[in-house]
Amino acid sequence: MTYLVAADLPQEPAGQRFRALLARPGIAQLPGTHNGQAALQAKAAGFEGLYLSGAAMTASMGLPDLGIITVDEVCFFIRQVARSSGLPVLVDGDTGYGEALNVMHMVRAFEDAGAGAVHIEDQLLPKKCGHLNDKKLASAHDMAAKVAAAARARRHLFVVARTDAAASEGMDGAVARAQLYMQAGADAIFPEALHSAEMFREFARRMPGVPLLANMTEFGKTPFFTAAEFEAMGYKMVIWPVSSLRVANKAQEDLYAAIRRDGGTQNMLGRMQTRAELYATISYHEYEALDASIVTTVVPQGMPQDSK
């Protein structure tokens, strides 16, 4: 019912629940949820795992996705998404916020905040969105050290190693890096910014038995594929990282333009979530009932009697 009641909380660590989700047949569909409300709506739609995008977090703060935000700021987002939904969440860990010891700190902080999985990429700061040009890569050895650090620090967190090498080092370079990252302790591989079905198929052919993650971001280098199409190409997970934020931002832009134009929101009511819908989504009345039940149990019944 709510994350305030212990009996309502998941009993297994988030990393174990993420692994159980991947153990099921089919591809794990992980929509991006940029805040707790989005997480609740994704859960209501039937999703059983979620994704938290670095680009969505930074954009929601009015910042570019250049590795600017901190571990603590990311944990704020993790807590609200994981607590509100109770679902296992894959979190974008960017470059790990530093070197090996920083990565270990990130892993422990993310676990404590409620994350089920993290992915770390092999870019150098200032990092870029994976679908932009002129990305600078860390050495494969340095990235492998970060992966090993993450694997050593985690208690249950599922570790995904992302490689951005396809653009600059070709498929051979991307595969060689992915193999090294798996040897270092990664649980899965995320080949970023592949731009054709053949590239996705070839990478999967050359990484047999390895769980692979596909990124279906809009307005990037990857053509549109469905979850079923990615599964047929050999992928076990697919994310839509910034879709929820893109839709929400466009709706907000239209709202502010309408207020400025019309002097009020009267022409936007039909596009709004109603109060009743909001309260249903956040379980408002269940929280009220919980509060009332607690108050009822602690209010003294009658006055104490004098012992004289």
mmCIF file of C-alpha atoms in Angstrom:
data_model
loop_
_atom_site.group_PDB
_atom_site.id
_atom_site.type_symbol
_atom_site.label_atom_id
_atom_site.label_comp_id
_atom_site.label_asym_id
_atom_site.label_seq_id
_atom_site.Cartn_x
_atom_site.Cartn_y
_atom_site.Cartn_z
ATOM 1 C CA MET A 1 0.000 0.000 0.000
ATOM 2 C CA THR A 2 2.637 2.575 1.031
ATOM 3 C CA TYR A 3 6.385 2.562 1.523
ATOM 4 C CA LEU A 4 5.794 3.671 5.139
ATOM 5 C CA VAL A 5 4.487 0.264 6.230
ATOM 6 C CA ALA A 6 7.137 -2.438 6.546
ATOM 7 C CA ALA A 7 4.751 -5.200 5.477
ATOM 8 C CA ASP A 8 4.165 -3.387 2.181
ATOM 9 C CA LEU A 9 7.851 -3.248 1.256
ATOM 10 C CA PRO A 10 9.721 -5.787 -0.895
ATOM 11 C CA GLN A 11 11.548 -8.255 1.300
ATOM 12 C CA GLU A 12 14.401 -9.089 -1.098
ATOM 13 C CA PRO A 13 17.198 -6.628 -1.961
ATOM 14 C CA ALA A 14 16.612 -4.665 -5.138
ATOM 15 C CA GLY A 15 19.531 -6.299 -6.933
ATOM 16 C CA GLN A 16 18.077 -9.750 -6.374
ATOM 17 C CA ARG A 17 14.713 -8.571 -7.650
ATOM 18 C CA PHE A 18 16.383 -7.119 -10.740
ATOM 19 C CA ARG A 19 18.104 -10.443 -11.417
ATOM 20 C CA ALA A 20 14.802 -12.286 -10.967
ATOM 21 C CA LEU A 21 13.214 -9.975 -13.538
ATOM 22 C CA LEU A 22 15.944 -10.842 -16.045
ATOM 23 C CA ALA A 23 15.592 -14.549 -15.300
ATOM 24 C CA ARG A 24 12.093 -14.536 -16.751
ATOM 25 C CA PRO A 25 11.481 -15.386 -20.402
ATOM 26 C CA GLY A 26 11.394 -12.450 -22.794
ATOM 27 C CA ILE A 27 12.990 -9.035 -22.796
ATOM 28 C CA ALA A 28 12.873 -6.799 -19.715
ATOM 29 C CA GLN A 29 11.206 -3.505 -20.648
ATOM 30 C CA LEU A 30 12.537 -0.648 -18.502
ATOM 31 C CA PRO A 31 10.914 2.719 -19.230
ATOM 32 C CA GLY A 32 12.639 5.844 -18.035
ATOM 33 C CA THR A 33 10.967 7.425 -14.999
ATOM 34 C CA HIS A 34 12.380 10.828 -14.135
ATOM 35 C CA ASN A 35 10.568 11.209 -10.794
ATOM 36 C CA GLY A 36 8.334 9.374 -8.323
ATOM 37 C CA GLN A 37 5.100 10.303 -10.081
ATOM 38 C CA ALA A 38 6.393 8.904 -13.387
ATOM 39 C CA ALA A 39 7.448 5.742 -11.556
ATOM 40 C CA LEU A 40 3.956 5.253 -10.154
ATOM 41 C CA GLN A 41 2.401 5.786 -13.568
ATOM 42 C CA ALA A 42 4.788 3.304 -15.198
ATOM 43 C CA LYS A 43 3.991 0.736 -12.528
ATOM 44 C CA ALA A 44 0.242 1.289 -13.061
ATOM 45 C CA ALA A 45 0.785 0.664 -16.775
ATOM 46 C CA GLY A 46 2.153 -2.784 -15.921
ATOM 47 C CA PHE A 47 5.930 -2.382 -16.031
ATOM 48 C CA GLU A 48 7.912 -4.450 -13.531
ATOM 49 C CA GLY A 49 11.265 -2.665 -13.717
ATOM 50 C CA LEU A 50 12.282 0.946 -14.281
ATOM 51 C CA TYR A 51 15.175 3.028 -15.580
ATOM 52 C CA LEU A 52 16.599 6.275 -14.229
ATOM 53 C CA SER A 53 18.447 8.277 -16.867
ATOM 54 C CA GLY A 54 21.282 10.675 -16.139
ATOM 55 C CA ALA A 55 20.109 12.849 -19.027
ATOM 56 C CA ALA A 56 16.590 12.979 -17.574
ATOM 57 C CA MET A 57 17.834 13.756 -14.069
ATOM 58 C CA THR A 58 20.082 16.579 -15.218
ATOM 59 C CA ALA A 59 17.530 18.008 -17.650
ATOM 60 C CA SER A 60 14.887 18.032 -14.917
ATOM 61 C CA MET A 61 17.336 20.149 -12.895
ATOM 62 C CA GLY A 62 17.848 22.518 -15.827
ATOM 63 C CA LEU A 63 21.365 21.197 -16.536
ATOM 64 C CA PRO A 64 23.023 19.534 -19.536
ATOM 65 C CA ASP A 65 24.085 15.874 -19.437
ATOM 66 C CA LEU A 66 27.820 16.504 -19.035
ATOM 67 C CA GLY A 67 28.571 14.617 -15.819
ATOM 68 C CA ILE A 68 27.816 17.642 -13.654
ATOM 69 C CA ILE A 69 25.578 16.197 -10.948
ATOM 70 C CA THR A 70 26.828 14.350 -7.877
ATOM 71 C CA VAL A 71 26.231 10.951 -6.293
ATOM 72 C CA ASP A 72 24.067 12.490 -3.573
ATOM 73 C CA GLU A 73 21.890 14.281 -6.126
ATOM 74 C CA VAL A 74 21.366 11.035 -8.034
ATOM 75 C CA CYS A 75 20.480 9.248 -4.789
ATOM 76 C CA PHE A 76 17.683 11.769 -4.257
ATOM 77 C CA PHE A 77 16.137 10.607 -7.537
ATOM 78 C CA ILE A 78 16.780 6.925 -6.785
ATOM 79 C CA ARG A 79 15.028 7.139 -3.438
ATOM 80 C CA GLN A 80 11.869 8.695 -4.831
ATOM 81 C CA VAL A 81 11.613 6.328 -7.812
ATOM 82 C CA ALA A 82 12.429 3.164 -5.842
ATOM 83 C CA ARG A 83 10.300 4.050 -2.820
ATOM 84 C CA SER A 84 7.245 5.184 -4.741
ATOM 85 C CA SER A 85 7.134 2.194 -7.070
ATOM 86 C CA GLY A 86 8.699 -0.620 -5.070
ATOM 87 C CA LEU A 87 10.172 -1.838 -8.376
ATOM 88 C CA PRO A 88 13.806 -2.665 -9.173
ATOM 89 C CA VAL A 89 15.474 0.323 -10.840
ATOM 90 C CA LEU A 90 18.419 0.406 -13.231
ATOM 91 C CA VAL A 91 20.319 3.667 -12.639
ATOM 92 C CA ASP A 92 22.608 5.571 -14.988
ATOM 93 C CA GLY A 93 25.924 5.876 -13.139
ATOM 94 C CA ASP A 94 27.636 7.922 -15.878
ATOM 95 C CA THR A 95 31.417 7.403 -15.605
ATOM 96 C CA GLY A 96 31.269 6.377 -11.952
ATOM 97 C CA TYR A 97 31.928 9.888 -10.589
ATOM 98 C CA GLY A 98 35.684 9.375 -10.550
ATOM 99 C CA GLU A 99 38.097 6.475 -10.423
ATOM 100 C CA ALA A 100 37.923 3.083 -8.718
ATOM 101 C CA LEU A 101 37.349 4.250 -5.138
ATOM 102 C CA ASN A 102 34.740 6.761 -6.297
ATOM 103 C CA VAL A 103 32.957 3.980 -8.159
ATOM 104 C CA MET A 104 32.911 1.863 -5.010
ATOM 105 C CA HIS A 105 31.422 4.774 -3.069
ATOM 106 C CA MET A 106 28.799 5.251 -5.801
ATOM 107 C CA VAL A 107 27.817 1.576 -5.710
ATOM 108 C CA ARG A 108 27.310 1.540 -1.956
ATOM 109 C CA ALA A 109 25.398 4.833 -2.035
ATOM 110 C CA PHE A 110 23.137 3.632 -4.850
ATOM 111 C CA GLU A 111 22.445 0.363 -3.037
ATOM 112 C CA ASP A 112 21.558 2.205 0.147
ATOM 113 C CA ALA A 113 19.222 4.486 -1.833
ATOM 114 C CA GLY A 114 17.355 1.480 -3.245
ATOM 115 C CA ALA A 115 18.819 0.868 -6.710
ATOM 116 C CA GLY A 116 18.702 -2.600 -8.212
ATOM 117 C CA ALA A 117 21.244 -2.092 -10.985
ATOM 118 C CA VAL A 118 23.702 0.478 -12.296
ATOM 119 C CA HIS A 119 25.456 1.032 -15.586
ATOM 120 C CA ILE A 120 28.878 2.641 -15.900
ATOM 121 C CA GLU A 121 30.276 3.950 -19.190
ATOM 122 C CA ASP A 122 33.773 4.105 -20.633
ATOM 123 C CA GLN A 123 33.830 7.814 -21.458
ATOM 124 C CA LEU A 124 36.058 10.507 -20.014
ATOM 125 C CA LEU A 125 34.751 13.696 -18.413
ATOM 126 C CA PRO A 126 33.169 15.877 -19.559
ATOM 127 C CA LYS A 127 31.040 12.966 -20.777
ATOM 128 C CA LYS A 128 28.380 13.365 -23.447
ATOM 129 C CA CYS A 129 25.120 11.754 -24.399
ATOM 130 C CA GLY A 130 26.040 8.520 -26.116
ATOM 131 C CA HIS A 131 24.359 9.623 -29.338
ATOM 132 C CA LEU A 132 26.476 12.753 -29.781
ATOM 133 C CA ASN A 133 29.741 13.004 -31.671
ATOM 134 C CA ASP A 134 33.385 13.372 -30.542
ATOM 135 C CA LYS A 135 33.098 11.341 -27.380
ATOM 136 C CA LYS A 136 36.378 10.756 -25.536
ATOM 137 C CA LEU A 137 36.977 7.254 -24.256
ATOM 138 C CA ALA A 138 38.847 6.037 -21.227
ATOM 139 C CA SER A 139 41.353 3.271 -21.808
ATOM 140 C CA ALA A 140 39.852 -0.193 -21.735
ATOM 141 C CA HIS A 141 42.137 -1.054 -18.801
ATOM 142 C CA ASP A 142 40.965 1.926 -16.740
ATOM 143 C CA MET A 143 37.324 1.139 -17.412
ATOM 144 C CA ALA A 144 37.860 -2.519 -16.501
ATOM 145 C CA ALA A 145 39.310 -1.345 -13.183
ATOM 146 C CA LYS A 146 36.117 0.608 -12.513
ATOM 147 C CA VAL A 147 33.987 -2.427 -13.328
ATOM 148 C CA ALA A 148 36.090 -4.576 -11.004
ATOM 149 C CA ALA A 149 35.721 -1.967 -8.271
ATOM 150 C CA ALA A 150 31.949 -1.924 -8.693
ATOM 151 C CA ALA A 151 31.756 -5.720 -8.555
ATOM 152 C CA ARG A 152 33.891 -5.794 -5.419
ATOM 153 C CA ALA A 153 31.885 -3.106 -3.627
ATOM 154 C CA ARG A 154 28.375 -4.332 -4.354
ATOM 155 C CA ARG A 155 26.348 -6.498 -2.068
ATOM 156 C CA HIS A 156 23.549 -7.220 -4.517
ATOM 157 C CA LEU A 157 23.650 -4.483 -7.186
ATOM 158 C CA PHE A 158 23.545 -5.722 -10.791
ATOM 159 C CA VAL A 159 26.435 -4.125 -12.727
ATOM 160 C CA VAL A 160 26.084 -3.219 -16.401
ATOM 161 C CA ALA A 161 29.157 -2.026 -18.313
ATOM 162 C CA ARG A 162 28.395 0.410 -21.108
ATOM 163 C CA THR A 163 30.776 0.908 -23.999
ATOM 164 C CA ASP A 164 30.640 3.888 -26.339
ATOM 165 C CA ALA A 165 33.462 2.506 -28.469
ATOM 166 C CA ALA A 166 31.498 1.526 -31.584
ATOM 167 C CA ALA A 167 31.623 5.076 -32.964
ATOM 168 C CA SER A 168 35.413 5.485 -32.724
ATOM 169 C CA GLU A 169 36.839 1.970 -32.518
ATOM 170 C CA GLY A 170 34.321 0.050 -34.617
ATOM 171 C CA MET A 171 32.642 -3.208 -33.787
ATOM 172 C CA ASP A 172 35.926 -4.988 -33.107
ATOM 173 C CA GLY A 173 36.905 -2.401 -30.520
ATOM 174 C CA ALA A 174 33.486 -2.387 -28.868
ATOM 175 C CA VAL A 175 33.406 -6.189 -28.629
ATOM 176 C CA ALA A 176 36.967 -6.387 -27.290
ATOM 177 C CA ARG A 177 36.107 -3.858 -24.595
ATOM 178 C CA ALA A 178 32.889 -5.667 -23.711
ATOM 179 C CA GLN A 179 34.731 -8.967 -23.316
ATOM 180 C CA LEU A 180 37.292 -7.326 -21.036
ATOM 181 C CA TYR A 181 34.540 -5.717 -18.942
ATOM 182 C CA MET A 182 32.798 -9.060 -18.515
ATOM 183 C CA GLN A 183 36.086 -10.595 -17.352
ATOM 184 C CA ALA A 184 36.394 -7.740 -14.848
ATOM 185 C CA GLY A 185 33.056 -8.649 -13.238
ATOM 186 C CA ALA A 186 30.242 -7.004 -15.194
ATOM 187 C CA ASP A 187 26.900 -8.816 -15.205
ATOM 188 C CA ALA A 188 25.746 -7.408 -18.547
ATOM 189 C CA ILE A 189 26.867 -5.155 -21.408
ATOM 190 C CA PHE A 190 25.296 -2.011 -22.871
ATOM 191 C CA PRO A 191 26.605 -1.236 -26.384
ATOM 192 C CA GLU A 192 25.664 2.410 -26.888
ATOM 193 C CA ALA A 193 24.668 4.248 -30.085
ATOM 194 C CA LEU A 194 24.501 1.323 -32.499
ATOM 195 C CA HIS A 195 22.798 2.625 -35.616
ATOM 196 C CA SER A 196 21.463 -0.350 -37.564
ATOM 197 C CA ALA A 197 19.761 -3.673 -36.985
ATOM 198 C CA GLU A 198 22.821 -5.424 -38.384
ATOM 199 C CA MET A 199 25.067 -3.752 -35.808
ATOM 200 C CA PHE A 200 22.788 -4.886 -32.998
ATOM 201 C CA ARG A 201 22.700 -8.429 -34.394
ATOM 202 C CA GLU A 202 26.461 -8.587 -34.937
ATOM 203 C CA PHE A 203 27.237 -7.405 -31.415
ATOM 204 C CA ALA A 204 24.868 -10.023 -29.986
ATOM 205 C CA ARG A 205 26.401 -12.751 -32.178
ATOM 206 C CA ARG A 206 29.855 -11.881 -30.901
ATOM 207 C CA MET A 207 28.809 -11.799 -27.225
ATOM 208 C CA PRO A 208 27.018 -15.163 -26.845
ATOM 209 C CA GLY A 209 25.430 -15.864 -23.487
ATOM 210 C CA VAL A 210 25.930 -12.296 -22.217
ATOM 211 C CA PRO A 211 22.838 -10.282 -21.169
ATOM 212 C CA LEU A 212 22.710 -7.212 -23.423
ATOM 213 C CA LEU A 213 20.939 -3.892 -22.990
ATOM 214 C CA ALA A 214 19.543 -1.847 -25.886
ATOM 215 C CA ASN A 215 18.850 1.891 -25.715
ATOM 216 C CA MET A 216 15.768 3.072 -27.603
ATOM 217 C CA THR A 217 16.175 6.800 -27.229
ATOM 218 C CA GLU A 218 14.372 9.197 -29.536
ATOM 219 C CA PHE A 219 16.190 11.667 -31.806
ATOM 220 C CA GLY A 220 19.455 9.727 -31.638
ATOM 221 C CA LYS A 221 21.479 7.438 -33.887
ATOM 222 C CA THR A 222 19.409 4.300 -33.288
ATOM 223 C CA PRO A 223 16.409 3.742 -35.583
ATOM 224 C CA PHE A 224 13.093 2.927 -33.957
ATOM 225 C CA PHE A 225 12.804 -0.714 -32.908
ATOM 226 C CA THR A 226 10.192 -2.325 -30.698
ATOM 227 C CA ALA A 227 10.969 -4.409 -27.646
ATOM 228 C CA ALA A 228 10.078 -7.541 -29.593
ATOM 229 C CA GLU A 229 12.491 -6.564 -32.356
ATOM 230 C CA PHE A 230 15.328 -6.025 -29.883
ATOM 231 C CA GLU A 231 14.569 -9.391 -28.308
ATOM 232 C CA ALA A 232 14.763 -11.062 -31.703
ATOM 233 C CA MET A 233 18.175 -9.416 -32.212
ATOM 234 C CA GLY A 234 19.454 -11.049 -29.005
ATOM 235 C CA TYR A 235 18.886 -8.393 -26.323
ATOM 236 C CA LYS A 236 17.629 -9.036 -22.799
ATOM 237 C CA MET A 237 16.850 -5.451 -21.702
ATOM 238 C CA VAL A 238 15.589 -2.318 -23.415
ATOM 239 C CA ILE A 239 15.325 1.204 -22.016
ATOM 240 C CA TRP A 240 13.434 4.289 -23.177
ATOM 241 C CA PRO A 241 15.541 6.697 -21.100
ATOM 242 C CA VAL A 242 14.164 10.205 -21.605
ATOM 243 C CA SER A 243 10.732 9.561 -23.164
ATOM 244 C CA SER A 244 8.731 10.414 -20.047
ATOM 245 C CA LEU A 245 10.611 13.677 -19.571
ATOM 246 C CA ARG A 246 10.268 14.627 -23.245
ATOM 247 C CA VAL A 247 6.486 14.169 -23.121
ATOM 248 C CA ALA A 248 6.128 15.973 -19.781
ATOM 249 C CA ASN A 249 8.315 18.877 -20.900
ATOM 250 C CA LYS A 250 6.382 19.332 -24.125
ATOM 251 C CA ALA A 251 3.101 19.351 -22.194
ATOM 252 C CA GLN A 252 4.476 21.944 -19.750
ATOM 253 C CA GLU A 253 5.654 24.122 -22.628
ATOM 254 C CA ASP A 254 2.151 24.053 -24.095
ATOM 255 C CA LEU A 255 0.664 24.879 -20.683
ATOM 256 C CA TYR A 256 2.805 27.943 -20.085
ATOM 257 C CA ALA A 257 2.165 29.192 -23.611
ATOM 258 C CA ALA A 258 -1.585 28.800 -23.043
ATOM 259 C CA ILE A 259 -1.511 30.690 -19.723
ATOM 260 C CA ARG A 260 0.458 33.500 -21.325
ATOM 261 C CA ARG A 261 -1.859 33.587 -24.327
ATOM 262 C CA ASP A 262 -5.223 33.052 -22.642
ATOM 263 C CA GLY A 263 -4.626 34.560 -19.231
ATOM 264 C CA GLY A 264 -5.485 31.272 -17.499
ATOM 265 C CA THR A 265 -5.638 27.486 -17.774
ATOM 266 C CA GLN A 266 -9.255 27.270 -18.930
ATOM 267 C CA ASN A 267 -8.295 25.834 -22.329
ATOM 268 C CA MET A 268 -5.949 23.203 -20.881
ATOM 269 C CA LEU A 269 -8.205 21.434 -18.396
ATOM 270 C CA GLY A 270 -8.873 18.544 -20.736
ATOM 271 C CA ARG A 271 -5.145 17.795 -20.895
ATOM 272 C CA MET A 272 -4.626 17.819 -17.141
ATOM 273 C CA GLN A 273 -4.486 14.996 -14.648
ATOM 274 C CA THR A 274 -7.462 15.679 -12.400
ATOM 275 C CA ARG A 275 -7.217 15.966 -8.638
ATOM 276 C CA ALA A 276 -9.000 12.621 -8.287
ATOM 277 C CA GLU A 277 -6.569 10.974 -10.717
ATOM 278 C CA LEU A 278 -3.581 12.445 -8.901
ATOM 279 C CA TYR A 279 -4.861 11.295 -5.517
ATOM 280 C CA ALA A 280 -5.499 7.805 -6.883
ATOM 281 C CA THR A 281 -1.983 7.616 -8.329
ATOM 282 C CA ILE A 282 -0.246 8.655 -5.121
ATOM 283 C CA SER A 283 -2.641 6.671 -2.863
ATOM 284 C CA TYR A 284 -3.618 9.840 -1.012
ATOM 285 C CA HIS A 285 -6.632 8.331 0.748
ATOM 286 C CA GLU A 286 -4.682 5.230 1.762
ATOM 287 C CA TYR A 287 -2.136 7.446 3.492
ATOM 288 C CA GLU A 288 -4.984 9.325 5.203
ATOM 289 C CA ALA A 289 -6.479 6.055 6.393
ATOM 290 C CA LEU A 290 -3.073 4.891 7.617
ATOM 291 C CA ASP A 291 -2.594 8.103 9.578
ATOM 292 C CA ALA A 292 -6.072 7.830 11.089
ATOM 293 C CA SER A 293 -5.513 4.219 12.103
ATOM 294 C CA ILE A 294 -2.275 5.108 13.886
ATOM 295 C CA VAL A 295 -3.830 8.069 15.667
ATOM 296 C CA THR A 296 -6.716 5.854 16.745
ATOM 297 C CA THR A 297 -4.393 3.293 18.283
ATOM 298 C CA VAL A 298 -2.404 5.783 20.353
ATOM 299 C CA VAL A 299 -5.081 8.115 21.722
ATOM 300 C CA PRO A 300 -5.666 7.234 25.432
ATOM 301 C CA GLN A 301 -9.069 5.738 26.184
ATOM 302 C CA GLY A 302 -10.310 7.558 29.274
ATOM 303 C CA MET A 303 -8.407 9.235 32.077
ATOM 304 C CA PRO A 304 -6.004 7.430 34.386
ATOM 305 C CA GLN A 305 -7.523 6.582 37.762
ATOM 306 C CA ASP A 306 -6.016 8.011 40.926
ATOM 307 C CA SER A 307 -4.552 5.174 43.010
ATOM 308 C CA LYS A 308 -5.665 6.794 46.317
#
